[in-house]
XYZ file of N, CA and C in Angstrom:
375
model
N 14.344 36.197 55.685
C 14.355 36.093 53.921
C 14.205 36.935 52.849
N 15.696 37.005 52.488
C 15.579 38.140 51.711
C 15.177 37.540 50.497
N 14.332 38.483 49.689
C 13.234 38.486 48.411
C 14.476 39.071 46.950
N 14.667 38.672 46.257
C 15.110 39.109 44.776
C 14.291 38.599 43.868
N 14.622 38.658 42.867
C 14.480 38.662 41.393
C 13.980 36.433 40.726
N 12.615 36.564 40.942
C 12.365 35.573 40.839
C 11.993 35.226 39.598
N 12.672 33.525 38.637
C 13.011 32.923 37.560
C 11.618 31.805 37.892
N 11.522 31.955 36.752
C 10.954 29.906 36.739
C 11.628 28.992 35.613
N 10.904 27.841 35.641
C 11.311 26.596 35.158
C 10.163 25.265 35.018
N 11.151 24.491 34.808
C 10.282 23.554 34.078
C 10.883 22.561 35.133
N 10.681 21.189 35.526
C 11.212 20.420 36.693
C 11.191 19.377 35.016
N 12.218 17.716 34.995
C 12.240 17.382 34.226
C 10.879 16.720 33.072
N 9.693 17.174 34.586
C 8.649 15.841 33.908
C 7.728 17.059 33.515
N 7.621 18.358 33.422
C 6.878 18.911 33.319
C 6.620 20.026 34.315
N 6.759 19.753 35.459
C 6.044 20.613 36.782
C 7.625 21.742 36.598
N 6.592 23.001 37.981
C 6.970 24.092 37.648
C 7.590 24.044 38.437
N 8.951 25.354 38.495
C 9.923 25.273 39.477
C 9.554 26.930 39.925
N 10.662 27.237 40.676
C 10.632 28.833 41.608
C 12.006 29.282 41.382
N 12.878 29.527 41.119
C 13.853 29.745 41.552
C 14.089 31.628 42.262
N 14.270 31.679 43.147
C 14.790 32.803 44.349
C 15.682 32.432 45.373
N 16.803 33.772 44.888
C 17.888 34.330 45.465
C 18.499 32.562 44.632
N 19.596 32.239 45.986
C 19.717 30.887 46.413
C 18.863 29.257 45.751
N 17.936 29.485 45.810
C 17.292 28.403 46.654
C 15.899 28.115 44.872
N 15.860 27.273 45.270
C 15.006 26.027 44.523
C 13.617 25.787 44.641
N 12.787 26.521 44.797
C 10.744 25.671 45.311
C 9.964 25.007 44.073
N 9.266 24.828 44.017
C 8.714 23.190 44.046
C 7.257 23.478 43.631
N 6.378 23.710 42.357
C 4.716 23.760 42.834
C 4.599 23.384 43.959
N 3.482 23.550 45.022
C 2.911 22.193 45.733
C 0.978 22.178 45.312
N 0.433 23.871 45.536
C -1.023 23.994 45.392
C -1.042 25.463 45.251
N -1.940 25.038 44.858
C -3.080 26.428 43.914
C -4.202 27.423 44.765
N -4.085 28.522 45.674
C -5.923 28.994 46.120
C -6.060 29.400 45.114
N -7.353 29.104 44.854
C -8.309 30.171 44.154
C -9.132 30.848 44.852
N -9.851 31.116 46.255
C -9.572 31.309 47.015
C -8.725 32.288 47.562
N -8.025 32.667 47.449
C -6.911 32.989 48.016
C -5.671 33.955 47.585
N -5.897 33.220 45.945
C -5.490 34.071 44.633
C -4.186 33.887 44.874
N -3.606 32.549 45.207
C -1.640 32.684 46.014
C -1.642 31.211 44.971
N -0.195 31.160 44.845
C 0.159 29.628 44.528
C 1.340 29.031 45.308
N 1.473 28.061 46.714
C 2.057 27.844 47.312
C 3.254 27.123 46.371
N 4.672 27.059 47.202
C 5.846 26.412 46.294
C 6.847 26.686 47.966
N 7.345 25.356 48.058
C 7.785 24.612 48.594
C 8.610 24.169 48.118
N 9.793 24.160 48.859
C 11.462 23.748 48.539
C 11.615 22.689 48.307
N 13.121 22.274 46.974
C 12.882 20.910 45.647
C 13.972 20.089 47.598
N 14.731 20.699 48.280
C 14.287 19.765 48.963
C 13.871 19.259 49.812
N 12.986 18.413 48.953
C 12.219 17.355 50.047
C 13.010 16.541 51.223
N 14.441 15.770 50.315
C 14.829 14.635 50.599
C 15.737 14.942 52.053
N 15.740 16.765 51.841
C 16.240 16.973 53.508
C 15.081 16.803 54.480
N 13.952 17.036 54.221
C 12.787 17.664 55.040
C 12.604 18.832 55.241
N 13.074 19.611 53.582
C 12.769 21.340 54.406
C 11.694 21.401 54.551
N 11.875 22.004 54.977
C 9.996 22.948 55.480
C 9.804 24.077 54.709
N 10.363 24.676 54.234
C 10.451 26.592 53.762
C 9.827 26.459 52.486
N 9.018 27.404 52.450
C 8.293 27.476 51.454
C 7.609 29.131 50.994
N 6.878 29.642 49.783
C 7.483 30.881 50.074
C 5.346 31.035 49.376
N 4.880 31.998 48.870
C 3.525 32.516 47.517
C 3.578 33.459 47.545
N 2.894 32.402 45.640
C 3.355 33.827 44.888
C 1.779 34.375 44.809
N 1.372 35.609 44.075
C -0.212 35.827 43.657
C 0.147 34.888 42.569
N -1.053 34.529 42.067
C -2.005 33.679 41.442
C -2.037 34.014 40.233
N -2.119 35.294 39.765
C -2.313 36.075 38.925
C -1.671 37.501 38.281
N -0.002 37.413 38.730
C 0.465 38.066 38.481
C 2.008 37.902 38.946
N 1.757 36.619 39.656
C 2.809 35.947 39.806
C 4.025 35.748 40.859
N 3.971 38.077 41.386
C 4.456 37.777 42.666
C 5.198 37.481 43.433
N 6.011 37.932 44.129
C 6.196 37.628 45.855
C 5.590 38.387 46.676
N 4.729 36.878 47.391
C 3.780 37.180 48.430
C 4.622 36.941 49.962
N 5.008 36.420 50.397
C 5.571 36.321 51.824
C 6.123 34.774 52.041
N 6.276 34.579 52.652
C 6.554 33.375 53.536
C 5.858 32.596 54.042
N 6.033 31.681 54.126
C 5.527 31.085 56.592
C 6.894 30.528 57.580
N 7.862 32.003 57.300
C 8.643 32.030 58.421
C 9.802 30.931 58.482
N 9.415 29.831 57.946
C 10.638 28.545 57.903
C 11.786 28.876 57.204
N 12.823 28.477 57.636
C 14.519 28.757 57.137
C 14.597 27.416 56.798
N 15.480 26.919 55.709
C 16.021 26.371 55.327
C 16.511 25.021 55.719
N 16.821 24.362 56.516
C 17.714 23.646 57.524
C 18.615 22.832 56.407
N 19.156 23.195 55.566
C 19.633 22.404 54.734
C 21.081 24.041 54.231
N 22.415 23.898 53.909
C 23.277 24.819 52.921
C 22.438 24.697 51.550
N 22.998 25.997 51.237
C 22.634 26.358 49.849
C 23.424 25.217 48.571
N 22.940 24.478 47.971
C 24.066 23.925 46.567
C 24.306 25.037 45.553
N 24.521 25.930 45.389
C 25.009 27.081 44.832
C 25.076 26.514 43.568
N 26.012 25.697 43.193
C 25.940 24.065 41.509
C 25.097 23.753 40.979
N 24.556 22.754 41.674
C 22.862 23.209 42.014
C 21.950 23.718 41.056
N 21.553 24.562 42.176
C 20.932 26.378 41.849
C 22.022 26.585 39.906
N 22.530 26.808 39.982
C 22.886 27.097 38.871
C 22.950 26.779 37.021
N 22.788 24.165 37.820
C 23.010 23.993 36.785
C 21.229 24.285 36.317
N 20.891 24.051 37.580
C 19.207 24.196 37.158
C 18.744 25.604 36.103
N 19.080 26.254 36.505
C 18.439 27.566 36.050
C 19.720 27.960 34.205
N 20.403 27.165 33.969
C 21.085 26.804 33.072
C 20.009 25.472 31.871
N 19.751 24.475 32.560
C 19.169 23.996 31.878
C 18.154 24.055 31.711
N 17.353 24.842 31.862
C 16.137 25.590 31.739
C 16.698 26.582 30.506
N 16.917 28.106 31.123
C 17.608 28.192 30.230
C 17.851 27.986 28.635
N 18.544 26.919 28.868
C 18.687 26.369 27.060
C 17.400 25.853 26.329
N 16.206 25.166 27.623
C 15.454 24.541 27.338
C 14.913 25.282 26.343
N 14.265 26.864 27.093
C 13.141 28.069 26.795
C 14.455 28.792 25.055
N 15.903 28.058 24.747
C 16.636 28.972 23.119
C 16.143 27.491 23.260
N 16.134 26.026 22.825
C 16.106 24.741 21.976
C 14.767 25.128 21.168
N 14.460 25.719 21.255
C 12.411 25.709 21.284
C 12.640 26.777 20.013
N 13.715 26.956 19.929
C 14.199 27.966 19.163
C 14.552 27.636 17.965
N 13.748 26.589 16.508
C 15.357 25.845 15.970
C 16.288 25.790 15.763
N 16.457 27.994 15.191
C 17.193 28.216 14.194
C 18.339 28.232 15.811
N 18.801 27.705 16.553
C 19.351 28.046 17.683
C 19.762 27.147 17.567
N 22.616 27.632 17.254
C 22.788 26.259 17.720
C 23.423 25.270 18.497
N 22.353 24.539 19.461
C 22.363 24.221 21.112
C 24.587 23.735 21.377
N 25.538 23.740 20.110
C 26.228 23.482 21.172
C 27.185 24.064 21.153
N 26.701 25.405 20.895
C 27.243 27.207 21.014
C 26.040 27.899 22.173
N 24.920 27.439 21.907
C 23.736 28.270 23.334
C 24.807 27.395 25.394
N 24.439 25.964 24.676
C 25.425 25.105 25.984
C 26.915 25.777 26.198
N 28.044 26.604 25.128
C 28.622 26.902 25.351
C 28.742 27.964 25.964
N 28.204 28.649 25.079
C 27.762 30.188 26.358
C 26.914 30.424 27.433
N 25.929 29.692 27.537
C 25.886 28.809 29.590
C 26.267 28.425 29.839
N 27.310 28.548 29.635
C 28.859 28.327 30.721
C 29.526 28.712 30.948
N 29.507 29.401 29.650
C 30.672 31.227 29.748
C 30.115 31.577 30.714
N 28.916 31.700 30.735
C 27.774 32.570 31.757
C 27.277 32.607 32.937
N 27.965 30.827 33.251
C 27.543 30.756 34.448
C 28.861 31.574 35.139
N 29.890 31.716 34.724
C 31.343 32.769 35.840
C 31.760 31.897 36.481
N 32.053 30.768 36.261
C 32.419 29.346 37.488
C 34.142 29.471 37.392
N 34.960 29.453 38.325
C 36.327 29.898 38.523
C 36.840 27.821 37.882
N 37.643 27.655 37.873
C 38.119 26.169 37.926
C 37.971 25.709 38.428
N 37.857 25.971 39.698
C 36.868 24.101 41.424
C 36.110 24.019 40.778
N 35.539 25.351 40.343
C 34.011 25.002 40.121
C 33.241 24.521 39.225
N 34.119 24.246 38.214
C 34.132 24.346 36.833
C 34.393 22.682 36.970
N 35.070 21.967 37.899
C 35.625 20.805 37.903
C 34.173 19.957 38.324
N 33.564 20.804 38.585
C 32.774 20.295 40.174
C 31.058 20.068 39.433
N 31.015 20.738 38.994
C 29.653 21.766 38.084
C 29.016 20.264 37.759
N 27.713 19.821 37.460
C 27.398 18.408 37.358
C 27.355 19.162 36.176
N 26.758 18.178 34.958
C 26.578 17.920 34.296
C 25.076 18.209 33.787
N 24.224 18.250 33.033
C 22.758 17.480 32.646
C 23.294 16.697 32.305
N 22.612 15.885 31.988
C 22.291 14.545 31.251
C 20.595 15.531 30.011
N 19.960 15.926 29.927
C 18.885 16.004 29.214
C 19.452 17.343 29.416
N 18.273 17.423 28.309
C 18.410 19.430 27.825
C 16.523 19.459 27.359
């Protein structure tokens, strides 16, 4: 499994999310004794058992459970989640022009026409 930059986000109900490479993981558990957090693949509906571990204090990548994802990556879904989380951080600043921030966020995705038509627009921010 390739390890790229890790970014963080929140689920709709406030749970923590981790974005790494082209995958999304959700917080599962924390071990104070081992000082690590376990993150499972978001695609529980596909019974995916891929897991990554991060250091609970520094948030750095520690490893994985050696199980590959059992589903193809939905790159548009990953981009949507990253966009929504980026917008959530921006709208916390009350001086941000929200429509302009949405337009800029979508433009930054650099989607071609085919992907733009199929891009799953967020229901809420």
